[in-house]
Amino acid sequence: MLSATPKIRAQSTVVFCVAALACLSLGAVTQAEISTDQPGAIVWFPKVVHDANRDTIIQLTNTTGVRISLLCLYVNAAPNPNTGEPLWQVVDFQISLTRQQPTVWVASTGLGPRPSDGRPEDLHPGLVPPLAQGFLGELRCVVIDEGEVPSSKNALTGEATVIDRAGGSLRKYPAFTLRSMGGNNRDTVLALDDREYSACPRILLLNHYYDQAPDPVTGSPVSTTVTFVPCSADFDRAVPTTTSLAFDTFNEFEQRLSASLQVTCFADLPLTWVDSRPDPTRSVFHFAMQGTIVGQTRIRPVPTRSVGVGTGVILIAEESLGNGQSTALKPHFIGGALQGDVIVLPSSF
Amino acid sequence: MSTMTAKKLSRALWGLALGVASLWIPGIAGATIGSDSSGAILVFPKVVVDTSGVLFGRPTDTEIQITNTSNSIIAARCYWVNATGHCSNAPDVACTPETASSRCPEGGRCLEGWTETDFRFRLTKRQPISFSAADGLTVFPLTGGNQGPGGQTNADSSIPPVPEDPFIGELKCIQVNPEDYRPTIGFNPANNAAGDLAGHATIVSALPADAPDVDARKYNAITLKSTTVNNQDDTLVLGGPDAEYDGCPNVWILNHFFDGAVIQSHFSGGSPGVSRTATTDITVVPCSEDFLLQENNLGGATLQFLIFNEFEQRFSSSTRFTCFREVQLSDIDTRPGGADNAFSIFSVGVQGTLSGQTRIRSVQQADRANGIMVVAERFLAGGREGAVNSSAENVHFTGSRDRSDFIFLSPNQ
């Protein structure tokens, strides 16, 4: 090789670069990201709300032919009236679903300890606590076995419908599901790393109307609300996770602008508040700023130096079309998070 | 080092590089259809335009959003599939099975239609577009001298409006090479070259402007990812042996309220609560389609339904469809219209529980998978002044099939 020509040396460099890139990519690209399409072993509703106007209908279904048990955690992240920070109050409960059994409850009422419709006790999923007015937060359910340890059964699908009292508007979204990847060590530390459970997304794509852009059909101004929830959560020590998000938004002229946001525990806010809460018209997400009706916003959780806690988030958006009517908007994902996330369940004692 | 030896070494090095790269791509390519990731085939199973409200009661249109998620210019060949039915004795009158008796002259039946209109467009890097199906998008943002920051344009791009009003049907788009419009794999290594198209559809119905009353339901377009193996011809192989794209799933899983279920919410602090009555519609389109012969010779299948209620009790039903089927659940096993709905196994009165799980399976054929795609819409009636509010949803699925579906594209001229 000492006598190799400069051209050969250059080509050798290219080969090693290609090989190195491929190896790096193998590590970076994951095969089983979070999904909303297929059943999983963890099901996740990022926005559950009960207030004077809004209530939430939760649907859960066991898609397998065997009975399963679930450990579910409601997290109330409504703003603390004194500090404005999320409350992060956690309530957990256990229910069970028989083979192929669907169930439904309304957040404000839950499910009673005994069946109210005369069904046998063993067909009643169990007690689901009702949520008081003022609840704004998330619901996560994990499939567990008889020993109350996490199980590998990819059994669950779910839907949530936020329903308005005034106007009756419905915003229905599918629950996010995390699939067990077969490497379940049955402890209470759930690794979302594509080995124990599927990973959270590396990039979230939100294809949306810019705020106050005219709806193409009705002409009324459209506005978007986004809800972010970090994937990592330590329910044992009750430590909320903080994640930094980088936003790149592209308008129809391919012009790019950026913004950033830090999320601790839970964030539910109008899209324009990401970068300009005092004056939404100055936001990069405002129609007046962009000049086009729709945009593609790419949201990237910024990795940190800390080991053991990832920075992944999930997102659900709601679009208001004026006159109190709105729809839920499910984002798209690209790839699995580079840093694995961790959910620590509360320990039994 | 001789020139000959240098050339051999050069070839060997490039061979090694390509070998490493080719090992990388197929090894990590995913193969699942989805609605939450971009792909190389984009399917909007339900597009509705009825600006006068003659078929669906209220003026209705569909807003389409399509986005290029990659850093490269891409192109798409798309097809409006017009499945609007027309009266057998009045071919100019559009109808649905539910409205045939009121729309068609006496003795007429509603005949299902199937015609396609194709079009193509380019999207520059990361570019989003939106348009209403009734209007199309004849002028793209980066045309007429406008260029993106990198000099890319939407040249040769135009989206026609749907071919008739009322219209009910689907929209399919296939990612193609922007140079020669031949089918291609995606350009974005971040998603393993699985494809760069993503989209949403919002079905909006609104009463006239002097009494604005809007109802909207939104779903994600279904995407089929490229397997990164593509021979660039106009026969697209979906799943099975030699797959170029994801195969369609084996079973679709719909979690729904039984028709007529009364949903009560907003109980708190002595509040009287709110009660609404639920119904669910599904729309089914085939994965196989023949845009070359321009006829419905591939689509269609027998659909088998398994229904489980909250008591774990199981029922089944079946129906047939050819190219497009939009139906209320209760009409799957009873006559079209509401008269018999109380006798349906999808009725809350028959099932006795509010919610159910319905598993939908299309029956395979010997030579192809006969896969289907499904979206659902839920309607809650009894809101403000008896208004109906709706939501749309992508249906869950599981499993895959060992046979292929095929899409034959029209000639690339």
PDB file of N, CA and C in Angstrom, chain B residues 261-324:
ATOM      1  N   ALA B 261     -75.236   3.095  20.152  1.00  0.00           N
ATOM      2  CA  ALA B 261     -74.777   3.201  21.550  1.00  0.00           C
ATOM      3  C   ALA B 261     -74.900   4.643  22.021  1.00  0.00           C
ATOM      4  N   VAL B 262     -75.385   4.810  23.232  1.00  0.00           N
ATOM      5  CA  VAL B 262     -75.517   6.153  23.803  1.00  0.00           C
ATOM      6  C   VAL B 262     -74.308   6.411  24.697  1.00  0.00           C
ATOM      7  N   ILE B 263     -73.542   7.423  24.349  1.00  0.00           N
ATOM      8  CA  ILE B 263     -72.321   7.755  25.074  1.00  0.00           C
ATOM      9  C   ILE B 263     -72.610   8.949  25.965  1.00  0.00           C
ATOM     10  N   GLN B 264     -72.385   8.756  27.254  1.00  0.00           N
ATOM     11  CA  GLN B 264     -72.647   9.827  28.208  1.00  0.00           C
ATOM     12  C   GLN B 264     -71.330  10.351  28.753  1.00  0.00           C
ATOM     13  N   SER B 265     -71.200  11.656  28.766  1.00  0.00           N
ATOM     14  CA  SER B 265     -69.942  12.265  29.219  1.00  0.00           C
ATOM     15  C   SER B 265     -70.251  13.507  30.030  1.00  0.00           C
ATOM     16  N   HIS B 266     -69.169  14.128  30.523  1.00  0.00           N
ATOM     17  CA  HIS B 266     -69.265  15.392  31.234  1.00  0.00           C
ATOM     18  C   HIS B 266     -70.082  15.297  32.522  1.00  0.00           C
ATOM     19  N   PHE B 267     -69.966  14.131  33.181  1.00  0.00           N
ATOM     20  CA  PHE B 267     -70.592  14.032  34.498  1.00  0.00           C
ATOM     21  C   PHE B 267     -69.603  14.518  35.548  1.00  0.00           C
ATOM     22  N   SER B 268     -69.930  15.555  36.225  1.00  0.00           N
ATOM     23  CA  SER B 268     -69.044  16.011  37.288  1.00  0.00           C
ATOM     24  C   SER B 268     -69.735  17.090  38.094  1.00  0.00           C
ATOM     25  N   GLY B 269     -69.575  17.026  39.397  1.00  0.00           N
ATOM     26  CA  GLY B 269     -70.063  18.085  40.249  1.00  0.00           C
ATOM     27  C   GLY B 269     -71.541  18.393  40.075  1.00  0.00           C
ATOM     28  N   GLY B 270     -72.339  17.360  39.910  1.00  0.00           N
ATOM     29  CA  GLY B 270     -73.770  17.577  39.752  1.00  0.00           C
ATOM     30  C   GLY B 270     -74.183  17.980  38.364  1.00  0.00           C
ATOM     31  N   SER B 271     -73.233  17.981  37.440  1.00  0.00           N
ATOM     32  CA  SER B 271     -73.558  18.323  36.060  1.00  0.00           C
ATOM     33  C   SER B 271     -74.497  17.278  35.477  1.00  0.00           C
ATOM     34  N   PRO B 272     -75.467  17.687  34.694  1.00  0.00           N
ATOM     35  CA  PRO B 272     -76.394  16.719  34.122  1.00  0.00           C
ATOM     36  C   PRO B 272     -75.754  15.832  33.068  1.00  0.00           C
ATOM     37  N   GLY B 273     -74.596  16.179  32.574  1.00  0.00           N
ATOM     38  CA  GLY B 273     -73.937  15.353  31.566  1.00  0.00           C
ATOM     39  C   GLY B 273     -74.511  15.550  30.184  1.00  0.00           C
ATOM     40  N   VAL B 274     -73.879  14.914  29.239  1.00  0.00           N
ATOM     41  CA  VAL B 274     -74.256  15.031  27.829  1.00  0.00           C
ATOM     42  C   VAL B 274     -74.386  13.631  27.255  1.00  0.00           C
ATOM     43  N   SER B 275     -75.433  13.380  26.494  1.00  0.00           N
ATOM     44  CA  SER B 275     -75.633  12.068  25.874  1.00  0.00           C
ATOM     45  C   SER B 275     -75.632  12.211  24.357  1.00  0.00           C
ATOM     46  N   ARG B 276     -74.903  11.333  23.703  1.00  0.00           N
ATOM     47  CA  ARG B 276     -74.885  11.342  22.238  1.00  0.00           C
ATOM     48  C   ARG B 276     -74.948   9.900  21.734  1.00  0.00           C
ATOM     49  N   THR B 277     -75.480   9.751  20.537  1.00  0.00           N
ATOM     50  CA  THR B 277     -75.676   8.428  19.962  1.00  0.00           C
ATOM     51  C   THR B 277     -74.663   8.185  18.853  1.00  0.00           C
ATOM     52  N   ALA B 278     -73.995   7.042  18.925  1.00  0.00           N
ATOM     53  CA  ALA B 278     -72.868   6.783  18.021  1.00  0.00           C
ATOM     54  C   ALA B 278     -73.256   5.884  16.858  1.00  0.00           C
ATOM     55  N   THR B 279     -72.693   6.176  15.698  1.00  0.00           N
ATOM     56  CA  THR B 279     -72.697   5.250  14.567  1.00  0.00           C
ATOM     57  C   THR B 279     -71.301   5.277  13.957  1.00  0.00           C
ATOM     58  N   THR B 280     -70.958   4.235  13.226  1.00  0.00           N
ATOM     59  CA  THR B 280     -69.622   4.138  12.623  1.00  0.00           C
ATOM     60  C   THR B 280     -69.746   3.720  11.159  1.00  0.00           C
ATOM     61  N   ASP B 281     -69.008   4.399  10.301  1.00  0.00           N
ATOM     62  CA  ASP B 281     -68.899   4.019   8.886  1.00  0.00           C
ATOM     63  C   ASP B 281     -67.482   3.521   8.633  1.00  0.00           C
ATOM     64  N   ILE B 282     -67.353   2.565   7.732  1.00  0.00           N
ATOM     65  CA  ILE B 282     -66.007   2.194   7.274  1.00  0.00           C
ATOM     66  C   ILE B 282     -65.937   2.386   5.761  1.00  0.00           C
ATOM     67  N   THR B 283     -64.744   2.672   5.287  1.00  0.00           N
ATOM     68  CA  THR B 283     -64.489   2.751   3.852  1.00  0.00           C
ATOM     69  C   THR B 283     -63.376   1.771   3.529  1.00  0.00           C
ATOM     70  N   VAL B 284     -63.622   0.929   2.530  1.00  0.00           N
ATOM     71  CA  VAL B 284     -62.675  -0.118   2.160  1.00  0.00           C
ATOM     72  C   VAL B 284     -62.291   0.061   0.695  1.00  0.00           C
ATOM     73  N   VAL B 285     -60.992   0.030   0.420  1.00  0.00           N
ATOM     74  CA  VAL B 285     -60.523   0.045  -0.974  1.00  0.00           C
ATOM     75  C   VAL B 285     -59.534  -1.107  -1.147  1.00  0.00           C
ATOM     76  N   PRO B 286     -59.400  -1.602  -2.381  1.00  0.00           N
ATOM     77  CA  PRO B 286     -58.485  -2.720  -2.590  1.00  0.00           C
ATOM     78  C   PRO B 286     -57.036  -2.258  -2.703  1.00  0.00           C
ATOM     79  N   CYS B 287     -56.127  -3.141  -2.355  1.00  0.00           N
ATOM     80  CA  CYS B 287     -54.698  -2.815  -2.539  1.00  0.00           C
ATOM     81  C   CYS B 287     -54.307  -2.987  -3.998  1.00  0.00           C
ATOM     82  N   SER B 288     -54.864  -3.990  -4.678  1.00  0.00           N
ATOM     83  CA  SER B 288     -54.557  -4.194  -6.094  1.00  0.00           C
ATOM     84  C   SER B 288     -55.413  -3.276  -6.946  1.00  0.00           C
ATOM     85  N   GLU B 289     -54.804  -2.719  -7.984  1.00  0.00           N
ATOM     86  CA  GLU B 289     -55.585  -1.869  -8.879  1.00  0.00           C
ATOM     87  C   GLU B 289     -54.938  -1.852 -10.257  1.00  0.00           C
ATOM     88  N   ASP B 290     -55.763  -1.805 -11.292  1.00  0.00           N
ATOM     89  CA  ASP B 290     -55.261  -1.837 -12.659  1.00  0.00           C
ATOM     90  C   ASP B 290     -55.558  -0.516 -13.346  1.00  0.00           C
ATOM     91  N   PHE B 291     -54.575   0.388 -13.311  1.00  0.00           N
ATOM     92  CA  PHE B 291     -54.735   1.662 -14.004  1.00  0.00           C
ATOM     93  C   PHE B 291     -54.270   1.561 -15.457  1.00  0.00           C
ATOM     94  N   LEU B 292     -53.720   0.405 -15.833  1.00  0.00           N
ATOM     95  CA  LEU B 292     -53.260   0.218 -17.212  1.00  0.00           C
ATOM     96  C   LEU B 292     -54.440  -0.081 -18.130  1.00  0.00           C
ATOM     97  N   LEU B 293     -55.224  -1.064 -17.752  1.00  0.00           N
ATOM     98  CA  LEU B 293     -56.397  -1.396 -18.556  1.00  0.00           C
ATOM     99  C   LEU B 293     -57.592  -0.519 -18.200  1.00  0.00           C
ATOM    100  N   GLN B 294     -57.433   0.296 -17.182  1.00  0.00           N
ATOM    101  CA  GLN B 294     -58.475   1.230 -16.782  1.00  0.00           C
ATOM    102  C   GLN B 294     -59.781   0.520 -16.479  1.00  0.00           C
ATOM    103  N   GLU B 295     -59.673  -0.576 -15.811  1.00  0.00           N
ATOM    104  CA  GLU B 295     -60.906  -1.256 -15.438  1.00  0.00           C
ATOM    105  C   GLU B 295     -60.727  -1.922 -14.082  1.00  0.00           C
ATOM    106  N   ASN B 296     -61.840  -2.235 -13.534  1.00  0.00           N
ATOM    107  CA  ASN B 296     -61.840  -2.778 -12.188  1.00  0.00           C
ATOM    108  C   ASN B 296     -61.747  -4.291 -12.240  1.00  0.00           C
ATOM    109  N   ASN B 297     -60.633  -4.811 -12.786  1.00  0.00           N
ATOM    110  CA  ASN B 297     -60.509  -6.253 -12.934  1.00  0.00           C
ATOM    111  C   ASN B 297     -59.705  -6.896 -11.809  1.00  0.00           C
ATOM    112  N   LEU B 298     -59.096  -6.087 -10.948  1.00  0.00           N
ATOM    113  CA  LEU B 298     -58.301  -6.653  -9.848  1.00  0.00           C
ATOM    114  C   LEU B 298     -58.945  -6.436  -8.492  1.00  0.00           C
ATOM    115  N   GLY B 299     -59.556  -5.277  -8.351  1.00  0.00           N
ATOM    116  CA  GLY B 299     -60.095  -4.938  -7.044  1.00  0.00           C
ATOM    117  C   GLY B 299     -61.252  -5.853  -6.675  1.00  0.00           C
ATOM    118  N   GLY B 300     -61.588  -5.814  -5.416  1.00  0.00           N
ATOM    119  CA  GLY B 300     -62.760  -6.554  -4.987  1.00  0.00           C
ATOM    120  C   GLY B 300     -62.397  -7.801  -4.232  1.00  0.00           C
ATOM    121  N   ALA B 301     -63.178  -8.076  -3.240  1.00  0.00           N
ATOM    122  CA  ALA B 301     -62.905  -9.240  -2.414  1.00  0.00           C
ATOM    123  C   ALA B 301     -64.118  -9.514  -1.545  1.00  0.00           C
ATOM    124  N   THR B 302     -64.122 -10.702  -0.998  1.00  0.00           N
ATOM    125  CA  THR B 302     -65.081 -10.996   0.060  1.00  0.00           C
ATOM    126  C   THR B 302     -64.456 -10.574   1.381  1.00  0.00           C
ATOM    127  N   LEU B 303     -65.208  -9.848   2.163  1.00  0.00           N
ATOM    128  CA  LEU B 303     -64.722  -9.386   3.466  1.00  0.00           C
ATOM    129  C   LEU B 303     -65.391 -10.206   4.555  1.00  0.00           C
ATOM    130  N   GLN B 304     -64.590 -10.773   5.411  1.00  0.00           N
ATOM    131  CA  GLN B 304     -65.106 -11.523   6.557  1.00  0.00           C
ATOM    132  C   GLN B 304     -64.935 -10.673   7.811  1.00  0.00           C
ATOM    133  N   PHE B 305     -65.965 -10.617   8.615  1.00  0.00           N
ATOM    134  CA  PHE B 305     -65.941  -9.816   9.843  1.00  0.00           C
ATOM    135  C   PHE B 305     -66.104 -10.741  11.047  1.00  0.00           C
ATOM    136  N   LEU B 306     -65.250 -10.545  12.060  1.00  0.00           N
ATOM    137  CA  LEU B 306     -65.458 -11.188  13.366  1.00  0.00           C
ATOM    138  C   LEU B 306     -65.704 -10.074  14.361  1.00  0.00           C
ATOM    139  N   ILE B 307     -66.788 -10.169  15.096  1.00  0.00           N
ATOM    140  CA  ILE B 307     -67.158  -9.096  16.020  1.00  0.00           C
ATOM    141  C   ILE B 307     -67.162  -9.651  17.439  1.00  0.00           C
ATOM    142  N   PHE B 308     -66.452  -8.953  18.336  1.00  0.00           N
ATOM    143  CA  PHE B 308     -66.425  -9.336  19.756  1.00  0.00           C
ATOM    144  C   PHE B 308     -67.008  -8.196  20.572  1.00  0.00           C
ATOM    145  N   ASN B 309     -67.948  -8.529  21.458  1.00  0.00           N
ATOM    146  CA  ASN B 309     -68.463  -7.493  22.346  1.00  0.00           C
ATOM    147  C   ASN B 309     -67.713  -7.541  23.685  1.00  0.00           C
ATOM    148  N   GLU B 310     -68.142  -6.727  24.626  1.00  0.00           N
ATOM    149  CA  GLU B 310     -67.419  -6.658  25.903  1.00  0.00           C
ATOM    150  C   GLU B 310     -67.609  -7.899  26.760  1.00  0.00           C
ATOM    151  N   PHE B 311     -68.566  -8.755  26.391  1.00  0.00           N
ATOM    152  CA  PHE B 311     -68.763 -10.014  27.111  1.00  0.00           C
ATOM    153  C   PHE B 311     -67.968 -11.144  26.464  1.00  0.00           C
ATOM    154  N   GLU B 312     -67.092 -10.807  25.541  1.00  0.00           N
ATOM    155  CA  GLU B 312     -66.256 -11.777  24.849  1.00  0.00           C
ATOM    156  C   GLU B 312     -67.087 -12.658  23.920  1.00  0.00           C
ATOM    157  N   GLN B 313     -68.326 -12.246  23.655  1.00  0.00           N
ATOM    158  CA  GLN B 313     -69.160 -13.027  22.745  1.00  0.00           C
ATOM    159  C   GLN B 313     -68.784 -12.692  21.308  1.00  0.00           C
ATOM    160  N   ARG B 314     -68.781 -13.709  20.465  1.00  0.00           N
ATOM    161  CA  ARG B 314     -68.266 -13.555  19.109  1.00  0.00           C
ATOM    162  C   ARG B 314     -69.385 -13.746  18.086  1.00  0.00           C
ATOM    163  N   PHE B 315     -69.394 -12.859  17.097  1.00  0.00           N
ATOM    164  CA  PHE B 315     -70.327 -12.962  15.976  1.00  0.00           C
ATOM    165  C   PHE B 315     -69.512 -12.848  14.696  1.00  0.00           C
ATOM    166  N   SER B 316     -70.131 -13.191  13.580  1.00  0.00           N
ATOM    167  CA  SER B 316     -69.418 -12.982  12.319  1.00  0.00           C
ATOM    168  C   SER B 316     -70.390 -12.546  11.242  1.00  0.00           C
ATOM    169  N   SER B 317     -69.845 -11.942  10.217  1.00  0.00           N
ATOM    170  CA  SER B 317     -70.638 -11.525   9.076  1.00  0.00           C
ATOM    171  C   SER B 317     -69.702 -11.442   7.877  1.00  0.00           C
ATOM    172  N   SER B 318     -70.257 -11.219   6.724  1.00  0.00           N
ATOM    173  CA  SER B 318     -69.408 -11.054   5.539  1.00  0.00           C
ATOM    174  C   SER B 318     -70.139 -10.209   4.516  1.00  0.00           C
ATOM    175  N   THR B 319     -69.376  -9.650   3.616  1.00  0.00           N
ATOM    176  CA  THR B 319     -69.960  -8.882   2.514  1.00  0.00           C
ATOM    177  C   THR B 319     -68.968  -8.902   1.366  1.00  0.00           C
ATOM    178  N   ARG B 320     -69.395  -8.449   0.212  1.00  0.00           N
ATOM    179  CA  ARG B 320     -68.501  -8.360  -0.936  1.00  0.00           C
ATOM    180  C   ARG B 320     -68.369  -6.911  -1.360  1.00  0.00           C
ATOM    181  N   PHE B 321     -67.245  -6.583  -1.935  1.00  0.00           N
ATOM    182  CA  PHE B 321     -67.114  -5.272  -2.543  1.00  0.00           C
ATOM    183  C   PHE B 321     -66.253  -5.427  -3.793  1.00  0.00           C
ATOM    184  N   THR B 322     -66.365  -4.446  -4.665  1.00  0.00           N
ATOM    185  CA  THR B 322     -65.578  -4.545  -5.899  1.00  0.00           C
ATOM    186  C   THR B 322     -64.428  -3.533  -5.879  1.00  0.00           C
ATOM    187  N   CYS B 323     -64.736  -2.237  -6.014  1.00  0.00           N
ATOM    188  CA  CYS B 323     -63.609  -1.309  -6.094  1.00  0.00           C
ATOM    189  C   CYS B 323     -63.576  -0.322  -4.946  1.00  0.00           C
ATOM    190  N   PHE B 324     -64.671  -0.146  -4.274  1.00  0.00           N
ATOM    191  CA  PHE B 324     -64.759   0.871  -3.235  1.00  0.00           C
ATOM    192  C   PHE B 324     -66.033   0.590  -2.467  1.00  0.00           C
TER     193      PHE B 324
END
